[in-house]
Amino acid sequence: MKDAILTTHAPAPIGPYSQAIRAGNNLYISGQIAIHPPSGDLILTNIEEETHQVLKNLGEILKAAGLGYEHVVSCTVYISDMSMFSRINTIYALYFTDSTPPARATVAVSGLPKNVNVEIGAIAQFPA
């Protein structure tokens, strides 16, 4: 059995997918990009602000499911240019502050939706 999670505090899906799906004790969060939910504008001022917005969107989906960043067990980070890795990583570390950060894969890709520079998807786990 699976249940969709949907919040107006994160960007609405731009295709045939859910913001997140709860399946058992896991929450699978679709890749988030830097869309500012109230305005629909892309936040592309710089990679730091873009990464903040991506992680805020991810956080709103977690919150809608009754979870927080501490419940994330795995992230996949897609970036358009590996030279931005350390700047993205600095912002990422501000959100995952507990003593056991999630597992993570970071992949450089040739293109992302809406020509953004970073997209992050995650898997979280509900407490037993």
Short mmCIF file of C-alpha atoms in Angstrom, two decimals, residues 14-121:
data_model
loop_
_atom_site.label_atom_id
_atom_site.label_comp_id
_atom_site.label_asym_id
_atom_site.label_seq_id
_atom_site.Cartn_x
_atom_site.Cartn_y
_atom_site.Cartn_z
CA ILE A 14 5.51 19.49 -12.96
CA GLY A 15 4.78 16.06 -14.41
CA PRO A 16 3.04 12.76 -13.67
CA TYR A 17 4.60 12.11 -10.27
CA SER A 18 3.95 12.78 -6.58
CA GLN A 19 5.92 15.07 -4.29
CA ALA A 20 6.43 12.04 -2.08
CA ILE A 21 5.11 8.54 -1.53
CA ARG A 22 4.82 6.78 1.80
CA ALA A 23 5.27 3.04 1.42
CA GLY A 24 5.41 1.19 4.71
CA ASN A 25 7.86 2.95 7.01
CA ASN A 26 9.61 4.76 4.16
CA LEU A 27 8.98 8.12 2.52
CA TYR A 28 10.30 8.51 -1.02
CA ILE A 29 10.65 12.19 -1.91
CA SER A 30 10.85 13.19 -5.55
CA GLY A 31 13.75 15.34 -6.68
CA GLN A 32 13.27 18.96 -5.63
CA ILE A 33 14.50 21.99 -7.51
CA ALA A 34 14.66 25.65 -6.46
CA ILE A 35 11.10 26.72 -7.18
CA HIS A 36 9.76 29.23 -4.65
CA PRO A 37 6.28 27.78 -3.94
CA PRO A 38 4.28 30.99 -3.34
CA SER A 39 5.51 32.73 -6.49
CA GLY A 40 6.48 29.81 -8.71
CA ASP A 41 9.74 31.63 -9.48
CA LEU A 42 13.02 29.80 -9.85
CA ILE A 43 15.67 30.88 -7.33
CA LEU A 44 18.85 30.96 -9.40
CA THR A 45 20.61 33.99 -7.88
CA ASN A 46 23.61 31.86 -6.89
CA ILE A 47 24.22 28.21 -6.08
CA GLU A 48 23.97 28.83 -2.33
CA GLU A 49 20.49 30.39 -2.53
CA GLU A 50 19.41 27.76 -5.04
CA THR A 51 20.52 24.96 -2.71
CA HIS A 52 18.78 26.58 0.27
CA GLN A 53 15.50 26.69 -1.68
CA VAL A 54 15.84 23.06 -2.77
CA LEU A 55 16.40 21.95 0.82
CA LYS A 56 13.57 24.14 2.14
CA ASN A 57 11.23 22.49 -0.37
CA LEU A 58 12.42 19.07 0.73
CA GLY A 59 11.88 20.12 4.36
CA GLU A 60 8.29 21.18 3.69
CA ILE A 61 7.51 17.77 2.22
CA LEU A 62 9.10 16.09 5.24
CA LYS A 63 7.03 18.33 7.52
CA ALA A 64 3.81 17.47 5.65
CA ALA A 65 4.56 13.82 6.38
CA GLY A 66 5.26 14.54 10.06
CA LEU A 67 9.03 14.12 9.70
CA GLY A 68 12.18 16.26 9.79
CA TYR A 69 15.62 16.25 8.22
CA GLU A 70 16.80 13.89 10.98
CA HIS A 71 14.57 11.17 9.49
CA VAL A 72 16.30 11.25 6.09
CA VAL A 73 18.34 8.11 5.49
CA SER A 74 19.51 8.72 1.91
CA CYS A 75 19.81 11.58 -0.57
CA THR A 76 20.66 11.75 -4.23
CA VAL A 77 22.12 15.08 -5.32
CA TYR A 78 22.23 15.92 -9.02
CA ILE A 79 24.38 18.87 -10.04
CA SER A 80 25.04 20.46 -13.40
CA ASP A 81 28.71 21.17 -12.69
CA MET A 82 30.91 19.28 -10.24
CA SER A 83 32.90 22.46 -9.58
CA MET A 84 29.93 23.61 -7.46
CA PHE A 85 30.16 20.54 -5.19
CA SER A 86 31.85 22.22 -2.20
CA ARG A 87 29.48 25.22 -2.24
CA ILE A 88 26.43 22.93 -2.38
CA ASN A 89 27.94 20.72 0.33
CA THR A 90 28.38 23.71 2.66
CA ILE A 91 24.66 24.54 2.45
CA TYR A 92 23.62 20.86 2.60
CA ALA A 93 25.52 20.49 5.90
CA LEU A 94 23.37 23.24 7.47
CA TYR A 95 20.25 21.08 7.07
CA PHE A 96 21.62 17.66 8.02
CA THR A 97 23.13 18.44 11.40
CA ASP A 98 22.52 15.33 13.48
CA SER A 99 25.35 12.95 14.32
CA THR A 100 24.27 10.46 11.66
CA PRO A 101 23.88 12.29 8.35
CA PRO A 102 22.11 10.43 5.54
CA ALA A 103 23.87 8.27 3.00
CA ARG A 104 24.33 10.22 -0.22
CA ALA A 105 25.21 9.96 -3.87
CA THR A 106 26.22 13.05 -5.83
CA VAL A 107 26.07 12.88 -9.59
CA ALA A 108 27.07 15.44 -12.22
CA VAL A 109 24.53 15.51 -15.05
CA SER A 110 24.36 17.27 -18.39
CA GLY A 111 20.96 18.83 -17.74
CA LEU A 112 18.25 19.23 -15.10
CA PRO A 113 14.59 20.32 -15.29
CA LYS A 114 14.13 24.02 -16.04
CA ASN A 115 17.92 24.33 -16.47
CA VAL A 116 18.55 24.46 -12.72
CA ASN A 117 21.95 23.68 -11.21
CA VAL A 118 20.95 21.30 -8.40
CA GLU A 119 18.19 18.79 -7.70
CA ILE A 120 17.90 16.68 -4.54
CA GLY A 121 15.74 13.61 -3.92
#
